[in-house]
Amino acid sequence: MRAWPAARTGGVTAMKERAEQAALQQGVRYRRIFLALVGTIVVMSAVLVLLGTVGLLNETRSRPLTAAEQNQYKQEEIARRWQAWPATGVFPQEVKYMGLDKAQQYARRVGIAPETECGKAVDASVAGILDDRGCVTMLRATYVDQTATFVITVGVAVLKDEEARVAATEQLTQDDRVGVLPVAFPGTVTERFGVDQRQRTGWVGAGPYVVFSTAGYADGRTRAAVAPEEILHSELWPAAKSIGNQIAYFLADPPKVPPCTQGNVC
């Protein structure tokens, strides 16, 4: 009768050992599964990092610019010139123009006006068009021709982009009585140049800019005092138009585009 407890005890011990062995095996399996999952995650992460690195290298490495990127580079460069350049870069000290018999002459800059709102620097009919199209600002300077006979004010209206400029110029008329308002500088040959002294006005579009020109005589003659046939045969307007066109050309001259995204080496 005493053998029964010993046998029962031995059976319980065996069951505990089997349970421990099963738990140990289960733990080993869980550990293997865990390690496999961790390994998979590590491998996937490494692959993702590798793919990201390859993508980043492909994205950042120097490559040839596409035609669209070249065009965007040109537009952005031209659009920031009015800010990036000094005022004397927008309005050079001297500007070439063609005189009588196509002789090359030089207009001299007398002064540069403070930057102002577009609507305050043009006639009311022009101001409405510029304001509607989001004109940013107006830059103006006044020149005299080589003989100091003619006075020319050039105004650069800065539009938000070339599309806005095109829309504005489609609305502007060719009425030569309205346009940019003159800027006179006291104590200079330009001091008598005012609104009434404007003989003709005009404009030309270039990039995001509308470049206005207006011209008159340094002696203060009004438009009403000059016979129409005299203006038609005068050198005044060809000189003024040429000066305005030169400044428009400076502003919108296409820049040299680097061939690659990181300079000249792809």
CSV table of C-alpha atoms in Angstrom, one decimal:
chain,number,residue,atom,x,y,z
A,1,MET,CA,0.0,0.0,0.0
A,2,ARG,CA,2.9,2.4,0.6
A,3,ALA,CA,4.0,2.2,-3.1
A,4,TRP,CA,1.0,4.1,-4.4
A,5,PRO,CA,2.1,7.6,-3.1
A,6,ALA,CA,5.5,7.1,-4.6
A,7,ALA,CA,4.1,6.1,-7.9
A,8,ARG,CA,1.7,9.0,-7.8
A,9,THR,CA,4.6,11.4,-7.0
A,10,GLY,CA,6.7,10.0,-9.9
A,11,GLY,CA,3.8,10.5,-12.3
A,12,VAL,CA,3.3,14.1,-11.3
A,13,THR,CA,7.0,14.8,-11.7
A,14,ALA,CA,7.0,13.2,-15.2
A,15,MET,CA,4.0,15.3,-16.2
A,16,LYS,CA,5.7,18.5,-14.9
A,17,GLU,CA,8.8,17.6,-16.9
A,18,ARG,CA,6.7,17.0,-20.0
A,19,ALA,CA,4.9,20.3,-19.5
A,20,GLU,CA,8.2,22.1,-19.1
A,21,GLN,CA,9.6,20.4,-22.1
A,22,ALA,CA,6.5,21.4,-24.2
A,23,ALA,CA,6.8,25.0,-22.9
A,24,LEU,CA,10.4,25.0,-23.8
A,25,GLN,CA,9.8,23.8,-27.3
A,26,GLN,CA,6.9,26.3,-27.7
A,27,GLY,CA,9.3,29.1,-26.6
A,28,VAL,CA,11.9,27.9,-29.0
A,29,ARG,CA,9.3,28.0,-31.8
A,30,TYR,CA,8.1,31.5,-30.8
A,31,ARG,CA,11.7,32.6,-30.7
A,32,ARG,CA,12.4,31.2,-34.2
A,33,ILE,CA,9.2,32.9,-35.5
A,34,PHE,CA,10.2,36.2,-33.8
A,35,LEU,CA,13.7,36.0,-35.2
A,36,ALA,CA,12.3,35.2,-38.6
A,37,LEU,CA,10.0,38.2,-38.4
A,38,VAL,CA,12.8,40.5,-37.2
A,39,GLY,CA,15.0,39.2,-40.0
A,40,THR,CA,12.3,39.9,-42.6
A,41,ILE,CA,11.7,43.4,-41.3
A,42,VAL,CA,15.5,44.1,-41.3
A,43,VAL,CA,15.8,42.8,-44.8
A,44,MET,CA,12.8,44.8,-46.0
A,45,SER,CA,14.0,47.9,-44.3
A,46,ALA,CA,17.4,47.5,-45.9
A,47,VAL,CA,15.8,47.1,-49.3
A,48,LEU,CA,13.7,50.2,-48.8
A,49,VAL,CA,16.7,52.2,-47.7
A,50,LEU,CA,18.7,50.9,-50.6
A,51,LEU,CA,15.9,51.8,-53.0
A,52,GLY,CA,15.5,55.2,-51.4
A,53,THR,CA,19.2,55.8,-51.7
A,54,VAL,CA,19.2,54.8,-55.3
A,55,GLY,CA,16.2,57.0,-56.0
A,56,LEU,CA,17.8,59.9,-54.2
A,57,LEU,CA,21.0,59.5,-56.1
A,58,ASN,CA,19.1,59.3,-59.4
A,59,GLU,CA,17.1,62.4,-58.4
A,60,THR,CA,20.1,64.5,-57.2
A,61,ARG,CA,22.8,63.4,-59.6
A,62,SER,CA,23.6,65.8,-62.4
A,63,ARG,CA,21.7,65.2,-65.6
A,64,PRO,CA,20.9,67.1,-68.8
A,65,LEU,CA,18.0,69.6,-68.4
A,66,THR,CA,14.9,68.9,-70.3
A,67,ALA,CA,13.4,71.4,-72.8
A,68,ALA,CA,10.7,72.3,-70.2
A,69,GLU,CA,13.3,72.8,-67.5
A,70,GLN,CA,15.4,75.0,-69.8
A,71,ASN,CA,12.4,77.1,-70.6
A,72,GLN,CA,11.5,77.4,-66.9
A,73,TYR,CA,15.0,78.5,-66.1
A,74,LYS,CA,14.9,81.2,-68.7
A,75,GLN,CA,11.5,82.5,-67.5
A,76,GLU,CA,12.5,82.6,-63.8
A,77,GLU,CA,15.8,84.3,-64.6
A,78,ILE,CA,14.1,87.0,-66.6
A,79,ALA,CA,11.3,87.5,-64.1
A,80,ARG,CA,13.6,88.3,-61.2
A,81,ARG,CA,15.9,90.7,-63.0
A,82,TRP,CA,13.9,93.8,-62.0
A,83,GLN,CA,14.8,92.8,-58.3
A,84,ALA,CA,18.1,91.0,-58.8
A,85,TRP,CA,19.7,93.8,-60.9
A,86,PRO,CA,20.5,97.2,-59.5
A,87,ALA,CA,18.4,100.1,-60.8
A,88,THR,CA,21.4,101.1,-62.9
A,89,GLY,CA,21.2,97.7,-64.5
A,90,VAL,CA,17.6,98.1,-65.5
A,91,PHE,CA,18.3,101.6,-66.7
A,92,PRO,CA,21.9,101.9,-68.0
A,93,GLN,CA,23.7,105.2,-67.9
A,94,GLU,CA,23.8,105.2,-71.7
A,95,VAL,CA,21.5,103.5,-74.2
A,96,LYS,CA,22.2,103.2,-77.9
A,97,TYR,CA,19.7,104.4,-80.4
A,98,MET,CA,19.6,105.1,-84.1
A,99,GLY,CA,19.6,108.8,-85.1
A,100,LEU,CA,19.1,110.4,-88.5
A,101,ASP,CA,20.6,108.5,-91.4
A,102,LYS,CA,20.8,105.5,-89.1
A,103,ALA,CA,23.7,107.0,-87.3
A,104,GLN,CA,24.4,105.3,-83.9
A,105,GLN,CA,23.9,107.7,-81.0
A,106,TYR,CA,23.6,107.5,-77.2
A,107,ALA,CA,20.9,108.7,-74.9
A,108,ARG,CA,22.1,109.7,-71.4
A,109,ARG,CA,20.2,108.8,-68.3
A,110,VAL,CA,19.3,111.9,-66.2
A,111,GLY,CA,17.7,110.2,-63.2
A,112,ILE,CA,15.8,107.2,-61.8
A,113,ALA,CA,12.5,107.7,-60.1
A,114,PRO,CA,11.5,105.9,-56.9
A,115,GLU,CA,9.7,102.7,-57.4
A,116,THR,CA,5.9,103.3,-57.3
A,117,GLU,CA,2.5,101.6,-57.7
A,118,CYS,CA,1.6,100.9,-61.3
A,119,GLY,CA,-1.6,102.9,-61.2
A,120,LYS,CA,0.2,106.0,-60.0
A,121,ALA,CA,2.7,106.1,-62.9
A,122,VAL,CA,0.3,105.8,-65.9
A,123,ASP,CA,-2.8,107.4,-67.2
A,124,ALA,CA,-6.1,106.2,-65.7
A,125,SER,CA,-7.2,104.2,-68.7
A,126,VAL,CA,-3.9,102.2,-68.6
A,127,ALA,CA,-3.9,101.9,-64.8
A,128,GLY,CA,-7.2,99.9,-64.8
A,129,ILE,CA,-5.8,97.4,-67.3
A,130,LEU,CA,-2.5,96.9,-65.4
A,131,ASP,CA,-4.2,96.7,-62.0
A,132,ASP,CA,-6.7,94.1,-63.3
A,133,ARG,CA,-3.8,92.0,-64.5
A,134,GLY,CA,-1.9,92.1,-61.2
A,135,CYS,CA,0.8,94.6,-62.0
A,136,VAL,CA,3.4,94.4,-59.2
A,137,THR,CA,5.3,97.7,-59.5
A,138,MET,CA,6.5,100.4,-61.9
A,139,LEU,CA,10.1,101.4,-62.4
A,140,ARG,CA,10.8,104.7,-64.3
A,141,ALA,CA,13.8,106.6,-65.5
A,142,THR,CA,14.3,109.7,-67.7
A,143,TYR,CA,16.8,110.1,-70.6
A,144,VAL,CA,17.8,112.8,-73.0
A,145,ASP,CA,19.0,112.2,-76.5
A,146,GLN,CA,22.6,112.9,-77.6
A,147,THR,CA,21.8,116.5,-78.5
A,148,ALA,CA,19.8,117.1,-75.3
A,149,THR,CA,16.8,118.2,-77.5
A,150,PHE,CA,14.5,115.3,-76.6
A,151,VAL,CA,13.4,114.1,-73.2
A,152,ILE,CA,12.3,110.4,-72.9
A,153,THR,CA,10.8,108.7,-69.8
A,154,VAL,CA,10.9,104.9,-69.9
A,155,GLY,CA,8.6,103.0,-67.5
A,156,VAL,CA,8.9,99.3,-66.8
A,157,ALA,CA,5.6,97.8,-65.5
A,158,VAL,CA,6.3,94.5,-63.7
A,159,LEU,CA,3.6,91.9,-64.1
A,160,LYS,CA,3.3,88.8,-62.0
A,161,ASP,CA,4.2,86.5,-65.0
A,162,GLU,CA,4.4,86.5,-68.8
A,163,GLU,CA,0.9,85.2,-69.1
A,164,ALA,CA,-0.4,88.2,-67.2
A,165,ARG,CA,1.7,90.5,-69.3
A,166,VAL,CA,0.3,89.0,-72.5
A,167,ALA,CA,-3.3,89.5,-71.2
A,168,ALA,CA,-2.5,93.1,-70.3
A,169,THR,CA,-1.0,94.0,-73.7
A,170,GLU,CA,-3.9,92.4,-75.5
A,171,GLN,CA,-6.1,95.1,-73.8
A,172,LEU,CA,-3.8,98.1,-74.2
A,173,THR,CA,-4.6,100.3,-77.2
A,174,GLN,CA,-2.2,102.1,-79.5
A,175,ASP,CA,-3.4,105.5,-78.5
A,176,ASP,CA,-0.2,107.5,-78.4
A,177,ARG,CA,-1.8,110.1,-76.1
A,178,VAL,CA,-1.8,107.8,-73.0
A,179,GLY,CA,0.8,105.7,-71.3
A,180,VAL,CA,3.5,106.3,-68.7
A,181,LEU,CA,3.6,109.6,-66.9
A,182,PRO,CA,6.8,111.6,-67.4
A,183,VAL,CA,9.3,112.0,-64.6
A,184,ALA,CA,11.1,115.4,-64.6
A,185,PHE,CA,14.2,116.1,-62.5
A,186,PRO,CA,14.5,119.7,-61.2
A,187,GLY,CA,17.7,121.6,-62.1
A,188,THR,CA,18.2,119.4,-65.2
A,189,VAL,CA,17.3,119.7,-68.9
A,190,THR,CA,14.3,117.5,-68.1
A,191,GLU,CA,12.6,119.9,-65.6
A,192,ARG,CA,10.0,121.2,-68.1
A,193,PHE,CA,8.9,117.7,-69.2
A,194,GLY,CA,5.3,117.1,-67.9
A,195,VAL,CA,2.1,115.5,-69.0
A,196,ASP,CA,1.2,118.4,-71.4
A,197,GLN,CA,4.7,118.2,-73.0
A,198,ARG,CA,4.3,114.5,-74.0
A,199,GLN,CA,4.3,114.4,-77.8
A,200,ARG,CA,3.8,110.6,-78.2
A,201,THR,CA,3.7,107.5,-76.0
A,202,GLY,CA,4.0,103.8,-76.8
A,203,TRP,CA,4.8,100.4,-75.2
A,204,VAL,CA,6.4,97.1,-76.0
A,205,GLY,CA,6.0,93.7,-74.2
A,206,ALA,CA,9.0,91.7,-73.1
A,207,GLY,CA,8.8,88.7,-70.8
A,208,PRO,CA,6.7,89.6,-67.8
A,209,TYR,CA,7.3,93.4,-68.5
A,210,VAL,CA,5.5,96.1,-70.3
A,211,VAL,CA,8.1,98.7,-71.2
A,212,PHE,CA,6.4,102.2,-71.8
A,213,SER,CA,8.0,105.1,-73.5
A,214,THR,CA,7.0,108.8,-73.7
A,215,ALA,CA,8.9,111.7,-75.3
A,216,GLY,CA,8.8,115.4,-75.6
A,217,TYR,CA,11.0,118.4,-76.2
A,218,ALA,CA,13.4,119.7,-73.6
A,219,ASP,CA,12.3,123.3,-74.3
A,220,GLY,CA,8.8,122.6,-72.8
A,221,ARG,CA,6.7,122.6,-76.0
A,222,THR,CA,3.3,121.1,-75.5
A,223,ARG,CA,1.8,118.6,-77.8
A,224,ALA,CA,-0.9,121.1,-78.8
A,225,ALA,CA,1.9,123.5,-79.9
A,226,VAL,CA,3.5,121.1,-82.3
A,227,ALA,CA,1.9,120.5,-85.7
A,228,PRO,CA,1.1,116.8,-86.3
A,229,GLU,CA,3.2,116.7,-89.5
A,230,GLU,CA,6.2,118.0,-87.6
A,231,ILE,CA,5.9,115.1,-85.1
A,232,LEU,CA,5.5,112.6,-87.9
A,233,HIS,CA,8.8,113.7,-89.5
A,234,SER,CA,10.7,114.3,-86.3
A,235,GLU,CA,13.5,112.2,-85.0
A,236,LEU,CA,11.9,112.4,-81.5
A,237,TRP,CA,9.7,109.4,-81.6
A,238,PRO,CA,12.1,107.0,-83.5
A,239,ALA,CA,14.7,107.8,-80.9
A,240,ALA,CA,12.3,107.3,-77.9
A,241,LYS,CA,11.0,104.1,-79.3
A,242,SER,CA,14.5,102.8,-79.9
A,243,ILE,CA,15.5,103.6,-76.3
A,244,GLY,CA,12.5,101.8,-74.9
A,245,ASN,CA,13.1,98.8,-77.1
A,246,GLN,CA,16.7,98.6,-76.0
A,247,ILE,CA,15.7,98.5,-72.3
A,248,ALA,CA,13.1,95.9,-73.1
A,249,TYR,CA,15.8,93.9,-74.8
A,250,PHE,CA,18.1,94.1,-71.9
A,251,LEU,CA,15.4,92.9,-69.5
A,252,ALA,CA,14.1,90.0,-71.6
A,253,ASP,CA,17.3,88.8,-73.3
A,254,PRO,CA,17.4,85.0,-72.8
A,255,PRO,CA,20.1,84.0,-70.4
A,256,LYS,CA,22.6,81.3,-71.1
A,257,VAL,CA,21.1,78.1,-69.7
A,258,PRO,CA,23.5,75.5,-68.0
A,259,PRO,CA,23.2,72.2,-69.8
A,260,CYS,CA,22.9,70.1,-66.6
A,261,THR,CA,21.0,70.2,-63.4
A,262,GLN,CA,24.2,70.9,-61.4
A,263,GLY,CA,26.0,73.2,-63.8
A,264,ASN,CA,28.0,72.4,-66.9
A,265,VAL,CA,28.9,68.8,-66.1
A,266,CYS,CA,26.3,66.0,-66.3
